[in-house]
PDB file of C-alpha atoms in Angstrom:
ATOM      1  CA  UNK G 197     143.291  86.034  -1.386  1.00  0.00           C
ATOM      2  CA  UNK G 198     146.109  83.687  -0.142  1.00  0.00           C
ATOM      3  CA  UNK G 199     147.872  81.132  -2.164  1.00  0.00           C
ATOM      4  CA  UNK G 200     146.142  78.334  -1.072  1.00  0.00           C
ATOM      5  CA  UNK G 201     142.588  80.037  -1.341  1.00  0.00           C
ATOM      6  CA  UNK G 202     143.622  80.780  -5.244  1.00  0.00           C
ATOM      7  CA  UNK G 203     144.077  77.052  -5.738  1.00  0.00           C
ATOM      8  CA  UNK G 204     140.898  76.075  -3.780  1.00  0.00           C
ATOM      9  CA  UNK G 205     138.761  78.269  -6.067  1.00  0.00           C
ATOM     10  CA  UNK G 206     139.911  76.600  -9.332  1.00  0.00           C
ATOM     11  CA  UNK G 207     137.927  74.038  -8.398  1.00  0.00           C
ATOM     12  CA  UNK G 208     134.792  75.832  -7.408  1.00  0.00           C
ATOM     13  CA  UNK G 209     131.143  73.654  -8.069  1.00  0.00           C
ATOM     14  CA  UNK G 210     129.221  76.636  -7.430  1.00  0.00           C
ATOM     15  CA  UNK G 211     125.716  74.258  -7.128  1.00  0.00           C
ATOM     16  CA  UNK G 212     127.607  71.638  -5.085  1.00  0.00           C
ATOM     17  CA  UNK G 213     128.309  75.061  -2.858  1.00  0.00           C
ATOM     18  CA  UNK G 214     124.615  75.741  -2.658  1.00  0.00           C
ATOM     19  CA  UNK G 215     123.775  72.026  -1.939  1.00  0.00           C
ATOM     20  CA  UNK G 216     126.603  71.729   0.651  1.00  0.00           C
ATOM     21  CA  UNK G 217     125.686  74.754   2.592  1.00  0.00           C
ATOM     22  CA  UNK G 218     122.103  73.132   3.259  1.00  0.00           C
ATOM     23  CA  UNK G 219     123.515  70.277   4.655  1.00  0.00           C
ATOM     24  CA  UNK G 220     125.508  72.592   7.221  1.00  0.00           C
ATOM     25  CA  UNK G 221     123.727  75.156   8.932  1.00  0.00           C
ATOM     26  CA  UNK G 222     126.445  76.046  11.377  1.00  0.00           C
ATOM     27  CA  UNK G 223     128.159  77.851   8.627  1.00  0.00           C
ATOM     28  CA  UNK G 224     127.227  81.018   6.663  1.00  0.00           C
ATOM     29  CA  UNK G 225     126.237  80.016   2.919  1.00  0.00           C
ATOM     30  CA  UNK G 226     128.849  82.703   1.966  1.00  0.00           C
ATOM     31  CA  UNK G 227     131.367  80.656   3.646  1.00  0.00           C
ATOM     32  CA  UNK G 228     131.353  77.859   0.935  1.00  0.00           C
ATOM     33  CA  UNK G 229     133.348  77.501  -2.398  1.00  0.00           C
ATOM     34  CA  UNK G 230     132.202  74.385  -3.287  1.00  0.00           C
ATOM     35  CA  UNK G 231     134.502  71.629  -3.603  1.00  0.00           C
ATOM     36  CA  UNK G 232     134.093  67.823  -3.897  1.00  0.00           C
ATOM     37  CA  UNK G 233     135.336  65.509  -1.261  1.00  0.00           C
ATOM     38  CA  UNK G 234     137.221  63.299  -4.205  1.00  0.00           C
ATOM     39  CA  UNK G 235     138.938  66.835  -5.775  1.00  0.00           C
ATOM     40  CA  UNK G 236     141.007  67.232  -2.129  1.00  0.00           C
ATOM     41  CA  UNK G 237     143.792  64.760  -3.498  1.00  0.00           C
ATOM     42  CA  UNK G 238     144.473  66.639  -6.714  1.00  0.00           C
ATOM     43  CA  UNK G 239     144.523  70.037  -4.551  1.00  0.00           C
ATOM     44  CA  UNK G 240     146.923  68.753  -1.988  1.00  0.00           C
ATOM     45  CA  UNK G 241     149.197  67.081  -4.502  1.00  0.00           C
ATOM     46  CA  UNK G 242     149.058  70.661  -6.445  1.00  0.00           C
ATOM     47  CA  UNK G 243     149.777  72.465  -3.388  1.00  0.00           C
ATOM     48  CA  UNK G 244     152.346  70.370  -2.645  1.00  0.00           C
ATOM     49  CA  UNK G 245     153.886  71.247  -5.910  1.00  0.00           C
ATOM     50  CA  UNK G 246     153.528  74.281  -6.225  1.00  0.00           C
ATOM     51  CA  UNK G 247     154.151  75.647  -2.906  1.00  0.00           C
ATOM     52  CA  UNK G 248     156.530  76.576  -0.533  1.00  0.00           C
ATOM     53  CA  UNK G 249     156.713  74.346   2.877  1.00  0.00           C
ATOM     54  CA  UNK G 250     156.739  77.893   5.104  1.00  0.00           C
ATOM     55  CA  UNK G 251     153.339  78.553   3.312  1.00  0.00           C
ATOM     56  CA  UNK G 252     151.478  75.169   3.790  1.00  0.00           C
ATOM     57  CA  UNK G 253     152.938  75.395   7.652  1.00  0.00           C
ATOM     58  CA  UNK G 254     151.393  79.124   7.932  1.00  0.00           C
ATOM     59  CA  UNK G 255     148.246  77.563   6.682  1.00  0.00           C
ATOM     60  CA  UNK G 256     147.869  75.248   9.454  1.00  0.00           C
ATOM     61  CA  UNK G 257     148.439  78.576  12.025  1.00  0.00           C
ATOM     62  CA  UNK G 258     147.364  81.186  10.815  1.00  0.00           C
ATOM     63  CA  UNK G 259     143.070  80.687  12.228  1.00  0.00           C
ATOM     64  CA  UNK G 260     140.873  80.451  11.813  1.00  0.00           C
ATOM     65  CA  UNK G 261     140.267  79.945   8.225  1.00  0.00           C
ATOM     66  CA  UNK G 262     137.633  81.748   6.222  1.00  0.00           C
ATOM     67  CA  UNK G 263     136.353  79.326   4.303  1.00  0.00           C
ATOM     68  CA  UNK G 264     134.510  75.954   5.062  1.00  0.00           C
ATOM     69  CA  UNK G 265     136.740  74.629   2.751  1.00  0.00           C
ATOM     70  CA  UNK G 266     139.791  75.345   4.135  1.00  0.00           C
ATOM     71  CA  UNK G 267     138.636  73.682   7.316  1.00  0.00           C
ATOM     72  CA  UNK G 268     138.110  70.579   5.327  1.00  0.00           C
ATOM     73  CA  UNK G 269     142.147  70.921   3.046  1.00  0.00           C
ATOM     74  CA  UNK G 270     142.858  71.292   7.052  1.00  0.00           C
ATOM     75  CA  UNK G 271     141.522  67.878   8.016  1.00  0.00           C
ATOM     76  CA  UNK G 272     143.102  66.303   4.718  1.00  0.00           C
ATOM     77  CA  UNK G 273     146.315  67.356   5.827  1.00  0.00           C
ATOM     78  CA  UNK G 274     146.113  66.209   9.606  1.00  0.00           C
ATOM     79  CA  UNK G 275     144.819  62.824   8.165  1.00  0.00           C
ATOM     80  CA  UNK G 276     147.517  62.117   5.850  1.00  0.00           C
ATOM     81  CA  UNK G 277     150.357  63.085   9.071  1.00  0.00           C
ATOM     82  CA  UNK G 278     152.094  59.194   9.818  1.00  0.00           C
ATOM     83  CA  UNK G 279     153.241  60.662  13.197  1.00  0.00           C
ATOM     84  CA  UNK G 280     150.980  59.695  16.439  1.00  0.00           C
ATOM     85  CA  UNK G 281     152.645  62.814  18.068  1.00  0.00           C
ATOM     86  CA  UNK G 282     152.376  65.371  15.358  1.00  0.00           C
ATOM     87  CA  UNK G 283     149.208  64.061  14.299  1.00  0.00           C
ATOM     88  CA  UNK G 284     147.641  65.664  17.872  1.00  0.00           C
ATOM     89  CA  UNK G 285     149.473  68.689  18.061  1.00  0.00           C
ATOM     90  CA  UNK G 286     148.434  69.390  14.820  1.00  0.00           C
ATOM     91  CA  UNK G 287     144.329  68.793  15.350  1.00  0.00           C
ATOM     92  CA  UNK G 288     144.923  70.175  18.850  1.00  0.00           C
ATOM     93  CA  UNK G 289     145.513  73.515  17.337  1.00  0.00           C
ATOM     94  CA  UNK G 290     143.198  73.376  15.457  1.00  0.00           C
ATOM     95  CA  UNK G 291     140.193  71.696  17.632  1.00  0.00           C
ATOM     96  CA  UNK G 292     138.906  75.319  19.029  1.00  0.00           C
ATOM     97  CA  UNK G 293     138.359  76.440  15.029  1.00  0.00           C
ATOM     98  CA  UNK G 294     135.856  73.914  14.177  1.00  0.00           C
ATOM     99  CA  UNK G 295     132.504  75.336  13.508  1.00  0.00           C
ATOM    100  CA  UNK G 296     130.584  72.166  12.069  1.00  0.00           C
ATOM    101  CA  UNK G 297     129.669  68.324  11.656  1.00  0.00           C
ATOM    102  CA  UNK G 298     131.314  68.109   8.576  1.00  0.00           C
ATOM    103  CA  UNK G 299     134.678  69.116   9.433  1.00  0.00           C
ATOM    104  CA  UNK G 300     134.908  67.214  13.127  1.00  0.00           C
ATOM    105  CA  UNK G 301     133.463  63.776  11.249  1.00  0.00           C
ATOM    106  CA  UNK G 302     136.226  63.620   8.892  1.00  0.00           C
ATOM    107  CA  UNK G 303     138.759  63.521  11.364  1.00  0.00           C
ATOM    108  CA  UNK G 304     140.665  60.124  12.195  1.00  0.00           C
ATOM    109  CA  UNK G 305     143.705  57.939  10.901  1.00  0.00           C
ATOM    110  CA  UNK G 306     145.324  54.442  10.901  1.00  0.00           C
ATOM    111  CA  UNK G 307     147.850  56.224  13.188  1.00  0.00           C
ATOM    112  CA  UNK G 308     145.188  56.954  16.071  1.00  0.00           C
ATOM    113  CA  UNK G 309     144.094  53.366  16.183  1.00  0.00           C
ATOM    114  CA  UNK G 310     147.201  51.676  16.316  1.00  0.00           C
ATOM    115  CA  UNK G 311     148.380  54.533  19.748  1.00  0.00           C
ATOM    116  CA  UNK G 312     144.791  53.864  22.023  1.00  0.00           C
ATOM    117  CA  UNK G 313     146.630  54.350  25.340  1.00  0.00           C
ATOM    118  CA  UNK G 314     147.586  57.634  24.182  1.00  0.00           C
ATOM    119  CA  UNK G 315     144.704  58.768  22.163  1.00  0.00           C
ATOM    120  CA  UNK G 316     142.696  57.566  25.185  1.00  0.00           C
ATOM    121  CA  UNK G 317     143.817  60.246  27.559  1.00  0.00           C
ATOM    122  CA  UNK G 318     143.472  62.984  24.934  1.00  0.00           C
ATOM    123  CA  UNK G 319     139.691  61.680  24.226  1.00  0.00           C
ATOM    124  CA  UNK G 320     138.865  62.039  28.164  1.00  0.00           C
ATOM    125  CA  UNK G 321     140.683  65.933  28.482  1.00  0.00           C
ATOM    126  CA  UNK G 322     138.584  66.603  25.184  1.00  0.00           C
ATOM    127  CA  UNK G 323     135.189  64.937  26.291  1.00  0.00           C
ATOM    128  CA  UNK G 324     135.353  67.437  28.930  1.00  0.00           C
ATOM    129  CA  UNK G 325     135.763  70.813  27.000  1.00  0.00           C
ATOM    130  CA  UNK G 326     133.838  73.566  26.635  1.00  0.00           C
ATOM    131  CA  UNK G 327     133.818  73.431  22.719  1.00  0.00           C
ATOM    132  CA  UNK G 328     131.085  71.188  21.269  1.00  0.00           C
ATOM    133  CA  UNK G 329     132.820  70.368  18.306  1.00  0.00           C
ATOM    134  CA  UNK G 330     135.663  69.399  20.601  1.00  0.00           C
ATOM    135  CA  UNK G 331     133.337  67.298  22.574  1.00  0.00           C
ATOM    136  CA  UNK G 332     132.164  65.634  19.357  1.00  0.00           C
ATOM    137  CA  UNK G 333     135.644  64.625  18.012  1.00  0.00           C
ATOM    138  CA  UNK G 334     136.117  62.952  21.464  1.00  0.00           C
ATOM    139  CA  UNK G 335     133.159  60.927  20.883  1.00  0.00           C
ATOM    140  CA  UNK G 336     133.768  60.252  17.274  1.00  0.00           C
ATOM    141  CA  UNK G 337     137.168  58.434  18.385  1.00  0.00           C
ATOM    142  CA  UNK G 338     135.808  56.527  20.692  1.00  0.00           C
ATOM    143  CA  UNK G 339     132.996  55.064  18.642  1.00  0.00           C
ATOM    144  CA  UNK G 340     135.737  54.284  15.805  1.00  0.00           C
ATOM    145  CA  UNK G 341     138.481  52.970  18.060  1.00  0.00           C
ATOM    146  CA  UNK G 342     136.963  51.690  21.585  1.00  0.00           C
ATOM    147  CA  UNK G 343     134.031  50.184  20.813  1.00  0.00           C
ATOM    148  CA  UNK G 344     135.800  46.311  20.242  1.00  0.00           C
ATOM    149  CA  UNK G 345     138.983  45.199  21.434  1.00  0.00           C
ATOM    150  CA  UNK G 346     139.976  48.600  23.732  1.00  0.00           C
ATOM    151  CA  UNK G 347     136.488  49.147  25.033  1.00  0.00           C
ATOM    152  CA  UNK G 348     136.042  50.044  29.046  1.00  0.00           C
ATOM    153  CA  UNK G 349     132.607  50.745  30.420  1.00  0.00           C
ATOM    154  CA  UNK G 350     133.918  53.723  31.415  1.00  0.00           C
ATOM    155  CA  UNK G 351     134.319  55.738  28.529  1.00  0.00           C
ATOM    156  CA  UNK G 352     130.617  55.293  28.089  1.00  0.00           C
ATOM    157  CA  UNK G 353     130.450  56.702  31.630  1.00  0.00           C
ATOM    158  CA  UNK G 354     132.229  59.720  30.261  1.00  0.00           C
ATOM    159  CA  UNK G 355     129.724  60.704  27.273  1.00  0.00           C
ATOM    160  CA  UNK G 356     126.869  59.742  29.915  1.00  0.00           C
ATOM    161  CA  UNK G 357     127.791  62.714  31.575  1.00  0.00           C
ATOM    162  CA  UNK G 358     127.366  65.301  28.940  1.00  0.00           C
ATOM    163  CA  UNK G 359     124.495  67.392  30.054  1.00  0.00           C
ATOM    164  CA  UNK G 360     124.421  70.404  26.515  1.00  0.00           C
ATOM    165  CA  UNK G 361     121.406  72.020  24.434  1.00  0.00           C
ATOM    166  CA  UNK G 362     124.561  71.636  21.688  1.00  0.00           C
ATOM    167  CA  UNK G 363     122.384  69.577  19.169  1.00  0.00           C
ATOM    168  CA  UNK G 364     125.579  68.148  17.125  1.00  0.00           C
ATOM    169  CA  UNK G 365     126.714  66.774  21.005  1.00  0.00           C
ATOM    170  CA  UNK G 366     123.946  65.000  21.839  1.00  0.00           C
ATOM    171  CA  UNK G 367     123.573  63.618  18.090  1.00  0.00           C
ATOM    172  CA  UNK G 368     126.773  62.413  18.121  1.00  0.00           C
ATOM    173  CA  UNK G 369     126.476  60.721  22.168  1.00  0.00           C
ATOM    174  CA  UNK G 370     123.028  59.361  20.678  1.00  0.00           C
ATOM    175  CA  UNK G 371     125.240  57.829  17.774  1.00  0.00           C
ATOM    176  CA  UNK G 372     128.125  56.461  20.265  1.00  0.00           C
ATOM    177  CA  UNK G 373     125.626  54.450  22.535  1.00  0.00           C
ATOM    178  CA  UNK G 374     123.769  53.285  19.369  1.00  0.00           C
ATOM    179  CA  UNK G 375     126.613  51.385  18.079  1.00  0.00           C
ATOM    180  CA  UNK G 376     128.071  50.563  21.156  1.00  0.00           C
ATOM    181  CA  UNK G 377     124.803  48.226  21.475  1.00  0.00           C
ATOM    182  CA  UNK G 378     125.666  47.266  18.086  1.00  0.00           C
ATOM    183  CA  UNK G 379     129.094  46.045  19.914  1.00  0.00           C
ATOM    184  CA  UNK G 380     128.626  45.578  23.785  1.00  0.00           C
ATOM    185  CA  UNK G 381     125.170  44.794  24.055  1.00  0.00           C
ATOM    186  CA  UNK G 382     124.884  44.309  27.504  1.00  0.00           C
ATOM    187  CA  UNK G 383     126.987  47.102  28.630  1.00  0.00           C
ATOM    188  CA  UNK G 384     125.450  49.372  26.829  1.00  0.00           C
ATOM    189  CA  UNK G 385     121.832  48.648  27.502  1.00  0.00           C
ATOM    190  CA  UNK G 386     122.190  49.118  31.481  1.00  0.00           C
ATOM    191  CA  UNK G 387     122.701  53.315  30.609  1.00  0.00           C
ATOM    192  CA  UNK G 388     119.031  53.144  28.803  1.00  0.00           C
ATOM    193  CA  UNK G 389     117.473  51.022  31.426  1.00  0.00           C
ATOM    194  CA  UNK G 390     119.013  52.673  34.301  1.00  0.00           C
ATOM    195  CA  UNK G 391     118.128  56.207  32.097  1.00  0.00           C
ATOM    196  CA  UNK G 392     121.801  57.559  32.526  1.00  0.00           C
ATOM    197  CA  UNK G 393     121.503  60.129  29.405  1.00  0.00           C
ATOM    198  CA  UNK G 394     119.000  62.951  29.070  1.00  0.00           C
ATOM    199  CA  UNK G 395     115.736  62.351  27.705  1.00  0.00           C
ATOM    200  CA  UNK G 396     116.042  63.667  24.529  1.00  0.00           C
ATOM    201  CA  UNK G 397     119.730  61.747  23.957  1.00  0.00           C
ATOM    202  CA  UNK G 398     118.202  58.593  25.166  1.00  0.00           C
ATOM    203  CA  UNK G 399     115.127  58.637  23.320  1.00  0.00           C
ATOM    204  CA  UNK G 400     117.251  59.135  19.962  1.00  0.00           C
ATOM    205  CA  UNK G 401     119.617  56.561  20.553  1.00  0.00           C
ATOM    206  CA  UNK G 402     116.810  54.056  21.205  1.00  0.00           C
ATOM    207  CA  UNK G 403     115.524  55.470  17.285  1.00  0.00           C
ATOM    208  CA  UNK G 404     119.117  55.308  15.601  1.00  0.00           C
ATOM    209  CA  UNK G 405     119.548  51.914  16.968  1.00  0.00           C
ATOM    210  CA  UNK G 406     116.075  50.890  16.003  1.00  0.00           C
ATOM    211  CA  UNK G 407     116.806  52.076  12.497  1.00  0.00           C
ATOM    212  CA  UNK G 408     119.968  49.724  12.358  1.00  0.00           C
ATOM    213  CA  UNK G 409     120.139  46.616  10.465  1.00  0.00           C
ATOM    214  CA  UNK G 410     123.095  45.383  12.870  1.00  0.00           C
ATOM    215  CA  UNK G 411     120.080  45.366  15.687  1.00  0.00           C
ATOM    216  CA  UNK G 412     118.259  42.293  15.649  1.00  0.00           C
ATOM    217  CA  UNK G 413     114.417  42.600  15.918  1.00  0.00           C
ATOM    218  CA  UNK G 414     113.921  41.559  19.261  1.00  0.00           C
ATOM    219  CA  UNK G 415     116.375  44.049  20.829  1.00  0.00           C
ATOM    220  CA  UNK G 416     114.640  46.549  18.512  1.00  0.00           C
ATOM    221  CA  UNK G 417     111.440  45.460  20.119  1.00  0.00           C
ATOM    222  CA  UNK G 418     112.796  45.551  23.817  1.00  0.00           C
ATOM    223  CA  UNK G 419     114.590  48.873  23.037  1.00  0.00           C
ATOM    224  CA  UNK G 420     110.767  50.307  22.095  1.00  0.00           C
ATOM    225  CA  UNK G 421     109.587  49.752  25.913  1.00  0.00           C
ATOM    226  CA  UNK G 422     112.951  51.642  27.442  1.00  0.00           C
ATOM    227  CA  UNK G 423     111.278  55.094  25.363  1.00  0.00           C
ATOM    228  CA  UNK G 424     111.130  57.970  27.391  1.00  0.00           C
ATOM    229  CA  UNK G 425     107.704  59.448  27.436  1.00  0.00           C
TER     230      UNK G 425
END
């Protein structure tokens, strides 16, 4: 057991484990210790204590981890990086180790939305990968930082294109296009009425936006005629 694992499993919840593991199918139940999302801050500030910089930098390469866990310490530690530049090498190394939702929606930082130029040409290379979760952090970052003031009809165009039996993919492109007709309306609605995603993706956003409070109750009720049958 490394270092870092011996300090992760001081603060085992053993039922939070078996609740946890439910919620994330993608990953073997064995896979979980059990930790708290409000516990991360005491374990980074006791790793960071306690241990040596050349360990917590072998942690970040030496994947992929063994626990679900240690995926999510990852993801703390890319989060708290300041550095637009270090920031992405960091998650790009570690992009092709993750396994589930959980992990890939925790991802993001002040420091992302304040570089969208950048970020922006990252999101399109990683839209494009092979790797679902990969394909899911791209879409992620563009519903939390190009949705309002840096939105182009064309990175809509790029999720419209995902054609995957990946579940968490099309979720999470059902999710995008839901809020982006929380935030560009009439962009947005041309890709249901022109039928641009797959059935199943475009029958799901037309639900999640449905189920939205931000969605007023007429566009809920126009939404229900674009339905797929």
């Amino acid at each position: 057991m490394t270092e870092i694992q011996q300090i992760l499993f001081k603060y085992q919840d053993q039922k939070y484990a078996d609740f946890i593991s439910k919620l994330v199918p993608t990953v073997p139940k064995q896979n979980f210790i059990g930790i708290r999302s409000p516990v991360y801050k005491k374990i980074i500030k006791e790793i960071n204590e306690n241990l040596s910089t050349t360990i917590i930098e072998n942690f970040f390469k030496v994947l992929p981890h063994k626990y679900h866990e240690e995926n999510c310490l990852h993801v703390c530690f890319i989060n708290s990086i300041k550095d637009y530049d270090e920031y992405i090498r960091k998650l790009e190394l570690f992009l092709p180790y993750i396994d589930n939702w959980a992990v890939s929606d925790s991802l993001g930082a002040k420091i992302l939305e304040k570089n969208p130029q950048k970020l922006i040409e990252k999101i399109h290379s990683w839209i494009q990968d092979k790797k679902p979760y990969t394909k899911r952090v791209a879409m992620l970052f563009l519903k939390k930082y190009y949705l309002n003031q840096n939105f182009s009809e064309e990175y809509l165009k790029w999720a419209a294109k995902i054609r995957t039996d990946e579940y968490y993919v099309n979720m999470m492109t059902a999710w995008l296009f839901a809020d982006a007709l929380v935030y560009q309306w009439d962009t947005a609605i041309k890709f249901l009425q022109e039928q641009k995603l797959d059935t199943w993706t475009h029958n799901k956003t037309i639900q999640k936006a449905r189920e939205s409070f931000r969605i007023t109750p007429e566009q809920k009720e126009y939404l229900k005629t674009l339905k797929i049958k």
